[in-house]
XYZ file of C-alpha atoms in Angstrom:
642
model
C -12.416 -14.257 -15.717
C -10.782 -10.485 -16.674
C -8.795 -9.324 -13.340
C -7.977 -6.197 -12.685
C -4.482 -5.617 -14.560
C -2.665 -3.227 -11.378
C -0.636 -1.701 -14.161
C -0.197 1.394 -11.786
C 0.537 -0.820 -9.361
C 3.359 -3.018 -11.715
C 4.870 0.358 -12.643
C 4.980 1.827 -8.653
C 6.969 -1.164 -7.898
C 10.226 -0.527 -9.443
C 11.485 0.994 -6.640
C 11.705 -2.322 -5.193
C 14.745 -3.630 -6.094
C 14.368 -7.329 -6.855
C 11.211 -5.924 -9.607
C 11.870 -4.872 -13.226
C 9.038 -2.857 -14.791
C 8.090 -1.003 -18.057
C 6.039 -2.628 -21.216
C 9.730 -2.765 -23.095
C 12.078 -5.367 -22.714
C 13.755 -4.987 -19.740
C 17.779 -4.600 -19.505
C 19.783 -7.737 -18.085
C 19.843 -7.908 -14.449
C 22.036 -9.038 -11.305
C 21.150 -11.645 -9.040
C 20.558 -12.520 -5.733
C 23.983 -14.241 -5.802
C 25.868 -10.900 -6.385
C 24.180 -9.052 -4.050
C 24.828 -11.983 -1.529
C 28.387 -12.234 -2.017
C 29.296 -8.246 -2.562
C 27.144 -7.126 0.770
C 26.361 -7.678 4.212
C 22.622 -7.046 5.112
C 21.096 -5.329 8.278
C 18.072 -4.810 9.802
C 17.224 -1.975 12.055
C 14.060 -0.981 13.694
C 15.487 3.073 13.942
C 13.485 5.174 16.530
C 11.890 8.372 15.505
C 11.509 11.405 17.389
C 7.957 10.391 18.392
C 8.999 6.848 19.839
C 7.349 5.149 16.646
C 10.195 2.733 14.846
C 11.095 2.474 11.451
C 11.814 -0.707 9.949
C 14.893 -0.211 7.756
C 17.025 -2.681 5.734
C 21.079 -2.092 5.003
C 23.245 -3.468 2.256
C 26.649 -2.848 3.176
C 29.647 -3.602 1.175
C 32.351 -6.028 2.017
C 35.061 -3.963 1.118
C 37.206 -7.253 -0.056
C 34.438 -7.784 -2.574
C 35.431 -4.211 -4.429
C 38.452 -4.325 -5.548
C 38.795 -0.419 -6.657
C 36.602 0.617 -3.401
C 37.127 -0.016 0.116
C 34.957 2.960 1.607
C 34.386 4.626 3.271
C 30.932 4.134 1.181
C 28.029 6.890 1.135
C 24.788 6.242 1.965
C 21.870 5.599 -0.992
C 18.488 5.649 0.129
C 14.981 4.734 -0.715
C 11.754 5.249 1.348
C 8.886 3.359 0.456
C 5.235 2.350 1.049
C 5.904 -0.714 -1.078
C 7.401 -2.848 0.879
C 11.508 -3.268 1.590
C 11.051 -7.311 0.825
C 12.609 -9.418 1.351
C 12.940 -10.023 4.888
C 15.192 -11.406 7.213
C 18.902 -10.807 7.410
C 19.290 -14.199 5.496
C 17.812 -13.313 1.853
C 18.507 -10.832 0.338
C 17.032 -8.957 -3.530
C 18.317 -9.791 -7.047
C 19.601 -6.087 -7.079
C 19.829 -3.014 -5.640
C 19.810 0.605 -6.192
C 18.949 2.561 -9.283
C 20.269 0.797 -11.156
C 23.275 -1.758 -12.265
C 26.443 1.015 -12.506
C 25.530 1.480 -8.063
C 25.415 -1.844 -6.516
C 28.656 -2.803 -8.519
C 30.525 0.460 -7.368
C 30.321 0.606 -3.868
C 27.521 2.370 -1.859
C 25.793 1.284 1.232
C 22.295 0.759 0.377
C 18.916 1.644 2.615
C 15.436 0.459 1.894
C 13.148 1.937 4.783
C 9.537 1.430 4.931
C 7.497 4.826 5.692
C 4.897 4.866 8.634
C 1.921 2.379 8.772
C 3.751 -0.296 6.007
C 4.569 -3.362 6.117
C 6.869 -3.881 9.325
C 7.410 -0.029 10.138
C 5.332 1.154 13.255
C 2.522 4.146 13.116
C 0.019 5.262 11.106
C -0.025 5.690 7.167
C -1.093 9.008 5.767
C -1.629 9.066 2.137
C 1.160 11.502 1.195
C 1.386 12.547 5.317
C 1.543 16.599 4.774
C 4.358 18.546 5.587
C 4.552 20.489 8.777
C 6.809 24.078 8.242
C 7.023 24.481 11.816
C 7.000 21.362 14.544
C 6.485 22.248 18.006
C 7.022 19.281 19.772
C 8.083 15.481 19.216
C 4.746 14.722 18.374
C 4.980 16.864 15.150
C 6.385 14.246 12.644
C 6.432 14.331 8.854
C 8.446 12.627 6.474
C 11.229 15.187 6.444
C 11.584 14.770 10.221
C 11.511 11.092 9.834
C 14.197 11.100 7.045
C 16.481 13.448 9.454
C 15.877 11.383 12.623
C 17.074 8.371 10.133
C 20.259 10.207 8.980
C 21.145 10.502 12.277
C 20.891 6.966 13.393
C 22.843 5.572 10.689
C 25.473 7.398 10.855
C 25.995 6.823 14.303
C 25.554 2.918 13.569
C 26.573 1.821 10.495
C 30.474 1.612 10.141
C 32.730 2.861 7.452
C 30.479 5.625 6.076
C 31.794 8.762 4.584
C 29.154 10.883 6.349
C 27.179 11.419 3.029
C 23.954 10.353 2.011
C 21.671 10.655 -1.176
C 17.899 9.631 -1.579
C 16.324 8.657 -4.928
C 12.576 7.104 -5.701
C 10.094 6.980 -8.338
C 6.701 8.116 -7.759
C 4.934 7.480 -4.479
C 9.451 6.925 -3.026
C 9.625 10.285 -5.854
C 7.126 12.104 -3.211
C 8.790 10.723 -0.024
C 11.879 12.123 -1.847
C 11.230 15.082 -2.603
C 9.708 15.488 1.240
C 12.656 13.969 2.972
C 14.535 16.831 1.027
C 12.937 20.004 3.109
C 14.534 21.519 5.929
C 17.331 18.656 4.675
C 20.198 17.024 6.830
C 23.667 18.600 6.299
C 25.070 15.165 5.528
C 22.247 14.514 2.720
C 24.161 15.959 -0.433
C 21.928 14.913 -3.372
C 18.372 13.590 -4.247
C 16.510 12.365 -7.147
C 12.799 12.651 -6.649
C 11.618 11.308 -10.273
C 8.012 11.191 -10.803
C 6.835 12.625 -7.924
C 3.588 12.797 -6.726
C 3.212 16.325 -5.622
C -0.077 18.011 -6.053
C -2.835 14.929 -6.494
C -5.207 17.663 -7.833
C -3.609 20.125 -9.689
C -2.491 17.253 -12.142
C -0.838 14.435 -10.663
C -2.875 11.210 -10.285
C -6.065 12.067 -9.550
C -7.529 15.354 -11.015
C -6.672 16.884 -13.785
C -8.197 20.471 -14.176
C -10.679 19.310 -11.498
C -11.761 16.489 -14.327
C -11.446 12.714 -12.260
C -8.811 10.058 -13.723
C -11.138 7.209 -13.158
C -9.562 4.310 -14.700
C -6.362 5.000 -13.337
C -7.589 6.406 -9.532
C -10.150 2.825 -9.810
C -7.389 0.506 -10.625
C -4.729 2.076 -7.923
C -6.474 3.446 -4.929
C -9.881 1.075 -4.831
C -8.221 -2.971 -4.953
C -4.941 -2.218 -4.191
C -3.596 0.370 -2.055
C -6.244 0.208 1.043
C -4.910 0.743 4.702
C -3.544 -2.306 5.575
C -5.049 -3.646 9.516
C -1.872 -5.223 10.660
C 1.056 -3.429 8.612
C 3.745 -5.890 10.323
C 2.359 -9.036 8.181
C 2.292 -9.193 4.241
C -1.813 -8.906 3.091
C -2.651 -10.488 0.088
C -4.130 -7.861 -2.319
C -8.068 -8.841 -3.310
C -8.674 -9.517 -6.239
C -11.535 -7.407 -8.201
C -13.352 -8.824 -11.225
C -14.271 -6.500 -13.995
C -16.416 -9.309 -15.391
C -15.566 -7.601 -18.923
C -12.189 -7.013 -20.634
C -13.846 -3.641 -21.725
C -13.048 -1.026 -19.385
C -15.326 1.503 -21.496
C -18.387 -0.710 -21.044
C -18.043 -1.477 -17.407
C -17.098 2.005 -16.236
C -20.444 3.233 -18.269
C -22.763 0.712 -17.186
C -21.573 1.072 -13.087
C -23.261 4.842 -13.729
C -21.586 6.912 -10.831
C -18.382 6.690 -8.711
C -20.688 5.758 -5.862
C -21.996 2.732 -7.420
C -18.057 1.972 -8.381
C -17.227 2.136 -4.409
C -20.563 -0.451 -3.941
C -18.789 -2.912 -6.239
C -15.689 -3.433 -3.929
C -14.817 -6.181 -2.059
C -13.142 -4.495 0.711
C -13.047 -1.024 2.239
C -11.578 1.804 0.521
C -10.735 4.720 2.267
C -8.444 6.118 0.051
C -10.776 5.632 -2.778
C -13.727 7.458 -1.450
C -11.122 10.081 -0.123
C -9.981 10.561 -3.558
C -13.985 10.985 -5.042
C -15.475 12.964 -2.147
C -13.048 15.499 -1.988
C -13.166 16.933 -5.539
C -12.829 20.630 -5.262
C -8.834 22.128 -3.858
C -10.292 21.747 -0.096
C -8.444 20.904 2.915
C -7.859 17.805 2.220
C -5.616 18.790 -1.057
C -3.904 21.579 0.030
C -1.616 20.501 2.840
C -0.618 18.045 0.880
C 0.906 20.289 -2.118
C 4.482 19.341 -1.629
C 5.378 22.412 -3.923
C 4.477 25.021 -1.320
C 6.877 23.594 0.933
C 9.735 23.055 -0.659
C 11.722 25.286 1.529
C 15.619 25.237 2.993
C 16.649 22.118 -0.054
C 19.840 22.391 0.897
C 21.412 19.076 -1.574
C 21.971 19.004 -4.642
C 18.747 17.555 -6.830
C 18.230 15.486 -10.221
C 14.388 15.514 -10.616
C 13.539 13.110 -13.383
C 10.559 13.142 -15.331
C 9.057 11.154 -18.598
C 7.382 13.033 -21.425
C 4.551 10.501 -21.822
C 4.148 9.523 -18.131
C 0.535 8.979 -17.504
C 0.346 9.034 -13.767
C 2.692 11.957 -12.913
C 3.430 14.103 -15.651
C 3.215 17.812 -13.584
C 4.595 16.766 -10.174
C 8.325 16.996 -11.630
C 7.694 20.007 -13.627
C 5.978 21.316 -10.420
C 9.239 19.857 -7.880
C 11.969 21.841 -9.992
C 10.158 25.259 -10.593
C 9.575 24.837 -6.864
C 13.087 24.291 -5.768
C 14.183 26.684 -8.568
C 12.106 29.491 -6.923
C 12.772 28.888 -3.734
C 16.350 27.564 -3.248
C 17.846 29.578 -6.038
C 21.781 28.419 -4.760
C 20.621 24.874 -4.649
C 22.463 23.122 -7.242
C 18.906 21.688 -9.383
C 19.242 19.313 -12.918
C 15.730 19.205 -14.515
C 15.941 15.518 -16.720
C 12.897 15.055 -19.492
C 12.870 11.583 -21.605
C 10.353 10.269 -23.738
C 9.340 7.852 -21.614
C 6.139 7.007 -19.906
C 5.776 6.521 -15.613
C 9.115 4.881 -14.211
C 9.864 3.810 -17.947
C 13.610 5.057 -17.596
C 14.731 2.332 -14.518
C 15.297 -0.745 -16.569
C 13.896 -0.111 -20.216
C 16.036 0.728 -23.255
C 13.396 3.510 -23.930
C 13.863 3.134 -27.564
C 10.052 3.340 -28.434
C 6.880 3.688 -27.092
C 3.554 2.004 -28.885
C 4.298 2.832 -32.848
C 6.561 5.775 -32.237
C 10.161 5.258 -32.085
C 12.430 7.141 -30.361
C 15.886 6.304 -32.819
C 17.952 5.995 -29.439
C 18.139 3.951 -26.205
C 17.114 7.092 -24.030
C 16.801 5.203 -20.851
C 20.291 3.450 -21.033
C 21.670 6.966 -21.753
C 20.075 8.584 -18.910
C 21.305 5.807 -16.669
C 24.637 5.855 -17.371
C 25.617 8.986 -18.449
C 23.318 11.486 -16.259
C 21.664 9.740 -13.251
C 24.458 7.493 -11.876
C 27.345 10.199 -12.725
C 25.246 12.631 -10.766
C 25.231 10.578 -7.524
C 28.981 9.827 -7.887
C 29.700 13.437 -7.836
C 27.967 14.307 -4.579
C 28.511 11.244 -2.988
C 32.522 10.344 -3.984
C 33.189 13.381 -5.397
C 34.017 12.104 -8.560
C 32.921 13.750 -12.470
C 31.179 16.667 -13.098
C 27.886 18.527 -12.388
C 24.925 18.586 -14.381
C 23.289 21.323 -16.110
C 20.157 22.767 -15.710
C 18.423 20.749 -17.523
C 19.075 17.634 -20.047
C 16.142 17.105 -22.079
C 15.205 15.025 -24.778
C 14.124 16.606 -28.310
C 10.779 14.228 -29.676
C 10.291 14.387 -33.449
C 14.326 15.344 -33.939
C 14.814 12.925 -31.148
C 18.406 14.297 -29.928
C 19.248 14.689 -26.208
C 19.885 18.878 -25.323
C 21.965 19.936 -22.586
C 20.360 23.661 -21.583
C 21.192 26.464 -19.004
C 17.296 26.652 -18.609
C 14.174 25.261 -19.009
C 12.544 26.188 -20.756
C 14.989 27.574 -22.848
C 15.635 30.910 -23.356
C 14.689 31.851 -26.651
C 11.555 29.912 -26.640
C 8.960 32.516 -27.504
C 5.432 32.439 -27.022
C 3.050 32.618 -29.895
C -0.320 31.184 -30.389
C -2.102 28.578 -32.792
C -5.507 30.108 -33.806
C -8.134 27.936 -34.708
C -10.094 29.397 -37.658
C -13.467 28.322 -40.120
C -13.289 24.410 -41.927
C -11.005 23.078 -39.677
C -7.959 25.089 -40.019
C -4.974 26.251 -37.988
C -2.526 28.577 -38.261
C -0.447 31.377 -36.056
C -2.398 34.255 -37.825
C -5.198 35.359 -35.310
C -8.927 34.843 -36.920
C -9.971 38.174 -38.267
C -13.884 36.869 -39.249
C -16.610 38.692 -37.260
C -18.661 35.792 -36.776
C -17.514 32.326 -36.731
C -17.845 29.243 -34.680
C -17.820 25.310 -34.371
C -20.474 23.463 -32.935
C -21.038 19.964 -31.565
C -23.114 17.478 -29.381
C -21.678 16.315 -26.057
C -23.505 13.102 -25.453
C -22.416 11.834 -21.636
C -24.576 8.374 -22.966
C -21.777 7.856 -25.665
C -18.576 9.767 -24.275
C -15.675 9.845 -26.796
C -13.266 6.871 -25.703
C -9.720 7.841 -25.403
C -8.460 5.014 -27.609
C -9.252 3.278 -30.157
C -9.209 -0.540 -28.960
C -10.983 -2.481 -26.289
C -8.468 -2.810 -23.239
C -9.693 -3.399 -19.648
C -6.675 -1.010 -17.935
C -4.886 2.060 -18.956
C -2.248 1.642 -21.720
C 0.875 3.276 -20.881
C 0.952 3.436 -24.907
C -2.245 6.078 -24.900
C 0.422 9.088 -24.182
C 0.824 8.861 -28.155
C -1.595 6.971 -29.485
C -2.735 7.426 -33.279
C -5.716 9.745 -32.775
C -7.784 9.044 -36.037
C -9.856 7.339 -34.737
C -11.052 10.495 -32.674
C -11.201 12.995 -35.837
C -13.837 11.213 -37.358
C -16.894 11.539 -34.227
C -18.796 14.234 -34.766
C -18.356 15.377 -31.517
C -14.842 16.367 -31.943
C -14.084 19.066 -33.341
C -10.519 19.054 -35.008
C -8.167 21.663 -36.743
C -5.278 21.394 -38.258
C -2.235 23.255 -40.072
C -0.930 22.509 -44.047
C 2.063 20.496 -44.479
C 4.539 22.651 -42.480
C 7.260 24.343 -44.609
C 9.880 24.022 -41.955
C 10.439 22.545 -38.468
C 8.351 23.847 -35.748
C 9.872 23.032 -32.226
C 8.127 24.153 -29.096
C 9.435 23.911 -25.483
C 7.667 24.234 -22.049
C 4.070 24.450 -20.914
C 1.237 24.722 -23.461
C -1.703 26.531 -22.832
C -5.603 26.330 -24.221
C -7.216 29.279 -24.365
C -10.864 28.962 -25.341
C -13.704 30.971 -25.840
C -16.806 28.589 -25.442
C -20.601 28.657 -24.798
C -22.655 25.606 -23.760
C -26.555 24.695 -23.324
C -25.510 23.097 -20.423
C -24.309 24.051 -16.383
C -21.261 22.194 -16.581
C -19.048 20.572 -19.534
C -15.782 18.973 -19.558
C -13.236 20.757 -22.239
C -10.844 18.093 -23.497
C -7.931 19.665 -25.748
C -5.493 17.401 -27.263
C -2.127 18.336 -29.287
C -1.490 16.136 -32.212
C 1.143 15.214 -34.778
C 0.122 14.150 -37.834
C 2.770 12.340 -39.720
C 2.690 12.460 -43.578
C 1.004 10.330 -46.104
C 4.156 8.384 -47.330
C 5.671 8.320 -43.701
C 7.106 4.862 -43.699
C 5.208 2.506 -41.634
C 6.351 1.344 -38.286
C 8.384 -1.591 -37.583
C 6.795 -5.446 -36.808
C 8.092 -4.766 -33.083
C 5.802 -1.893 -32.576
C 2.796 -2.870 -33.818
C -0.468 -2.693 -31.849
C -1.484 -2.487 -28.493
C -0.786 -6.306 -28.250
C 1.499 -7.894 -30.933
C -0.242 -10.090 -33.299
C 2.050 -12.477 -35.075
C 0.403 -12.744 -38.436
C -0.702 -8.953 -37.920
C -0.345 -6.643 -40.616
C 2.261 -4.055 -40.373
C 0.648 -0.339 -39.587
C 0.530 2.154 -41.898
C 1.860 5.150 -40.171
C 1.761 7.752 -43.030
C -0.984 10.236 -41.966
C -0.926 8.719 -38.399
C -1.904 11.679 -35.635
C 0.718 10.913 -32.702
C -0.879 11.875 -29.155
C 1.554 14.952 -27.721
C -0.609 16.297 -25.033
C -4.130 16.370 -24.241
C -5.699 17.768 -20.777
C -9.562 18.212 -19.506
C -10.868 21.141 -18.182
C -14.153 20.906 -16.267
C -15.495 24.208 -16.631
C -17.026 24.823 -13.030
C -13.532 25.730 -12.613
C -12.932 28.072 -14.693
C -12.534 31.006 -12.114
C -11.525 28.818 -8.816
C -10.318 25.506 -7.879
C -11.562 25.756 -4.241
C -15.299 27.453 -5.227
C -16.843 25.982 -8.376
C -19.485 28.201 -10.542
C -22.029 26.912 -12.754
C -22.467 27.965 -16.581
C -25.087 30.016 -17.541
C -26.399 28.009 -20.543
C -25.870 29.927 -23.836
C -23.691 32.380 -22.569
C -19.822 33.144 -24.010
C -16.992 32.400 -21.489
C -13.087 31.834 -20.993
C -11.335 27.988 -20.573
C -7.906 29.035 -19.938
C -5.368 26.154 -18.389
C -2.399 25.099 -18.412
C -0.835 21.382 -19.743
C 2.435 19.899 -18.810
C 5.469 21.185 -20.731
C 6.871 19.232 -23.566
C 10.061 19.214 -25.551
C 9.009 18.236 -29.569
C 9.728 19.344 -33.333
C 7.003 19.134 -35.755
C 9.014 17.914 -39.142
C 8.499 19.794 -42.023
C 5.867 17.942 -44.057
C 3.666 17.563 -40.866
C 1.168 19.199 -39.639
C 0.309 20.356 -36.614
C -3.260 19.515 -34.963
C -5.673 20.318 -32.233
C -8.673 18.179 -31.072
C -11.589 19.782 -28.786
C -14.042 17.633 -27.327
C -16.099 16.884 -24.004
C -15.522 13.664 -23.327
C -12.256 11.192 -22.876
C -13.774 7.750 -21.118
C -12.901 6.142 -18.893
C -9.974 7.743 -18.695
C -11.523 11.091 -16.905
C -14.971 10.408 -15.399
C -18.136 11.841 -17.078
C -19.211 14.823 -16.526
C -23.105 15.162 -15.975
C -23.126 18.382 -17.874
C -25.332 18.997 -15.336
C -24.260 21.631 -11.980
C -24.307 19.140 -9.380
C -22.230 16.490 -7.153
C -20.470 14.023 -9.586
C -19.677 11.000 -7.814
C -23.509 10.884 -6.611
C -25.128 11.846 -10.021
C -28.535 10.962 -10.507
C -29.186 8.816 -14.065
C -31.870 12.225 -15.166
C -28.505 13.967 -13.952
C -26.719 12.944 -17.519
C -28.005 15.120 -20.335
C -26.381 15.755 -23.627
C -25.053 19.467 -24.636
C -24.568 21.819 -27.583
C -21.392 22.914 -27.044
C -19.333 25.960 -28.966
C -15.920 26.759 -29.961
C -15.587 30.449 -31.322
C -12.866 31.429 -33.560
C -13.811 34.922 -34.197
C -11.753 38.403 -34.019
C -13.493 39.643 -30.620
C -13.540 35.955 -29.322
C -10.159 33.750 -30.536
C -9.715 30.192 -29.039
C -6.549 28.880 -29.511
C -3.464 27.029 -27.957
C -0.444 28.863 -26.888
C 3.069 27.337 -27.119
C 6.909 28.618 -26.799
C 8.811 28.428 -30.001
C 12.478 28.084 -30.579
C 13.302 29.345 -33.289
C 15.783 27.359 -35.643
C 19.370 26.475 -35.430
């Protein structure tokens, strides 16, 4: 029987302490026996404003069990819809905090549980929006909760130095960065990493209006449903793919309707997620980013290069407290590592590509733990504005801005047979063309897996250059480094038979021909003993690859249909990214309409997805023009070399 591998799920969890996550080998850990005999645990049921209580756990230190510390201790906090486990003032985690450097240090540690969990009173609202002006005691939100919590514990937790931080990865990165608005003068610093922050415009669930199915499936359908009696543990149902192909099941269920008909328990969050699928009211109150007003601590935001589930809300979080809070002291940190891979991984590599470096130790010790001990115990030195790691150089940069300064922008033109280049097309006709098939939709890798690799971020794409319905261009071997930094942007100029088509562009490495091959350690989605060791010269590393779904191409809230055979613009936007293309590389772009089952399937056909009809699927002729008067291409910032 093939199960339902909750690999969103197994990654969400590392902000529970006792839980080590990532696919690499994780770092040595504590014990419950430490954490026994170094702090004292309580349990407090704090009031809110509204009368609802929060369940919260504290890990104080016994000052006689720190030898170079005997507090006062600042606060460290973490709010969660996870679950604070265990419970009971007799058992305590295996660790606690972000990491090993905090729990041996000295900090009193709190693990609350946010409205509607587990044993916290109320009512869960997936990510509860944010309310700029409260009128009474009935208007809560997170940032009111996390104030009214401040408040109780310094009043009743003794030998506290009046400070507190917050930290969390992904949904605890959201309830972060919320906690952080209108903030409490004693909460000094915060570390939202991974936030969720706009489930539409990029996080999760939609990406350019194009549905993350596998992902969205695996998360919000089995797993996170509203739980009846939040004070007792559920058990989790299990679903049954019947199929370790993910690609064949998501293709034969037809629609997201018949997907929600296959569950063994209501889902809520899961139809929520389907049915709203234009920027409605249901998405908009719930963009943390416009509210991201009076951040008055200092903030880390933390973010992985090849994170899957929330690769904008970061980049979103800092511009947003950047703009906003300009004398709000704000570090931006970039690794290349996928979602939450920096908590107990070495980050050295990811899949095939290696990294030369254990990024996530680094980051650890030398940026996220000395940034907490300098707002919290005044000790070391501030950050910068951002520290960011380099891909293809693979070197760690300390900048004054990000993106940096002298990045420029300039534009890769796709031209005639393939080819790309920074020279804008100067032919007066000229144009790729390709069938968009919804009945065989371009799978977005290569072997049969029944979840979503975290590995796919940068994944050898060779496998997608050789379908005739991707179209593909590419430079000559580059003569010198290339390095781009920040957001990259598709501009297209397209024409389709159909009324609506998905635009997938993807931004590609592709390593030379005698590029030695990759060590035994890497190899493969799942390691093979007797396997073969790959072959990495001419191998097309995954950078960056977004969908468009071209309804909405002039609004997010009002989608248009395409008038079949007629020109038009696909301009967007994909996450920012930090990499140098090595002389002797070459830089490539991929184009296609399909990525399954990793963004749903778009009918090609101007209607309402999740309840598409089977006569609803048709296949399209779909062009790319790379002409003078009509130039598709990708725009990046280049810095130029040192």
């Amino acid at each position: 029987m093939h199960t339902l591998r909750r690999f969103l799920f197994a990654a969400l969890l590392c902000l529970i302490p006792a839980v080590a996550t990532n696919a690499q080998q994780a770092a040595p850990s504590t014990d419950e026996n430490f954490v026994r005999s170094h702090y004292t645990k309580y349990e407090f049921r704090i009031p809110m404003r509204d009368g609802v209580r929060l369940f919260t756990a504290v890990y104080v230190p016994k000052t006689t069990a720190f030898a170079s510390e005997a507090g006062p201790f600042p606060f460290l906090m973490s709010r969660t819809p996870y679950s604070v486990e265990p419970y009971g003032v007799d058992k305590y985690p295996t660790r606690l905090g972000p990491s090993d450097e905090f729990e041996k240090s000295g900090y009193i540690f709190v693990n609350q549980d946010v409205r509607g969990r587990w044993m916290s009173e109320g009512e869960f609202v997936e990510m509860r929006p944010h309310i700029d002006v409260k009128k009474s005691t009935k208007d809560v939100d997170d940032a009111s909760d996390m104030y009214d919590t401040i408040e109780f514990l310094l009043k009743h937790v003794e030998n506290n130095n009046g400070k507190v931080g917050i930290w969390g990865i992904s949904y605890p990165g959201f309830y972060t960065s919320a906690s952080i608005i209108d903030s409490h003068p004693a909460l000094v610093a915060a570390s939202p990493q991974a936030p969720m922050t706009d489930l539409f415009r990029g996080d999760d669930s939609y990406h350019n209006g194009a549905f993350k199915l596998s992902a969205t499936y695996g998360f919000y359908a089995p797993f996170f449903h509203q739980q009846k009696t939040p004070i007792n543990k559920e058990n989790d149902p299990e679903f049954d793919f019947g199929t370790p192909d993910s690609y064949r099941f998501y293709l034969e269920a037809g629609n997201l309707d018949n997907l929600t008909k296959k569950l063994n328990t209501p889902a809520k969050l899961w139809e929520d997620q389907i049915h709203h699928n234009t920027y409605d009211s249901y998405w908009q109150p719930r963009d943390l980013e416009r509210h991201m007003n009076n951040v008055h601590c200092a903030v880390l935001v933390v973010g992985g290069w090849f994170d899957a589930e929330d690769l904008a809300g970061p980049l979103y979080t800092y511009n947003a407290i950047r703009k906003f809070n300009p004398a709000t002291p704000a570090t931006l940190v970039e690794g290349p590592w996928v979602h939450g891979g920096w908590m107990r991984s070495e980050g050295s590599h990811l899949g095939d590509v290696q990294f030369d470096a254990k990024t996530a130790e680094y980051f650890r010790s030398q940026v996220q733990y000395p940034f907490f001990e300098h707002y919290l115990k005044g000790k070391g030195a501030k950050q910068p504005a951002a520290v960011v790691f380099e891909t293809g150089t693979n070197v760690w940069h300390n900048l004054e801005a990000w993106p940096p300064r002298a990045a420029a922008a300039k534009t890769l033109y796709f031209h005639a047979n393939g080819k790309l280049s920074f020279d804008a097309p100067t032919e007066a006709n000229s144009k790729d063309e390709y069938l968009s098939d919804p009945a065989h939709p371009v799978p977005f890798v290569a072997y049969t897996t029944d979840t979503v690799p975290q590995r796919y971020m940068v994944d050898d794409q060779r496998f997608a250059s050789e379908r005739p319905d991707v179209v593909t261009y590419q430079t000559g071997p580059l003569e010198e480094d290339v390095t781009i930094a920040g957001p990259i942007a598709p501009h297209l100029k397209i024409a389709s038979s159909a009324t609506d088509s998905d635009f997938v562009v993807k931004l590609i490495d592709v390593y030379p021909d005698d590029y030695p091959d990759a060590p035994d350690t890497a190899h493969g989605n799942k390691r093979v003993l007797d396997a073969p060791p790959l072959h990495m010269g001419g191998y097309q590393q995954l950078l960056r690859g977004e969908p468009f779904r071209a309804k909405f191409r002039n609004s997010w809230e009002k989608p248009e249909p395409l008038t079949p055979g007629q020109q038009t613009a696909i301009n967007f936007s994909m996450p920012d990214l930090y990499h140098t293309f090595r002389r002797g590389h070459r830089i490539m772009v991929q184009v296609q309409s399909s990525w399954f089952p990793l963004v749903d399937r778009n009918p090609q056909t101007f209607t309402d997805i999740p309840s598409a009809k089977p006569e609803d699927f048709k296949k399209a002729s779909e062009q790319i023009f790379h002409q003078k008067d009509a130039a598709s291409g990708v725009e990046v910032l280049v810095v130029p070399q040192r």
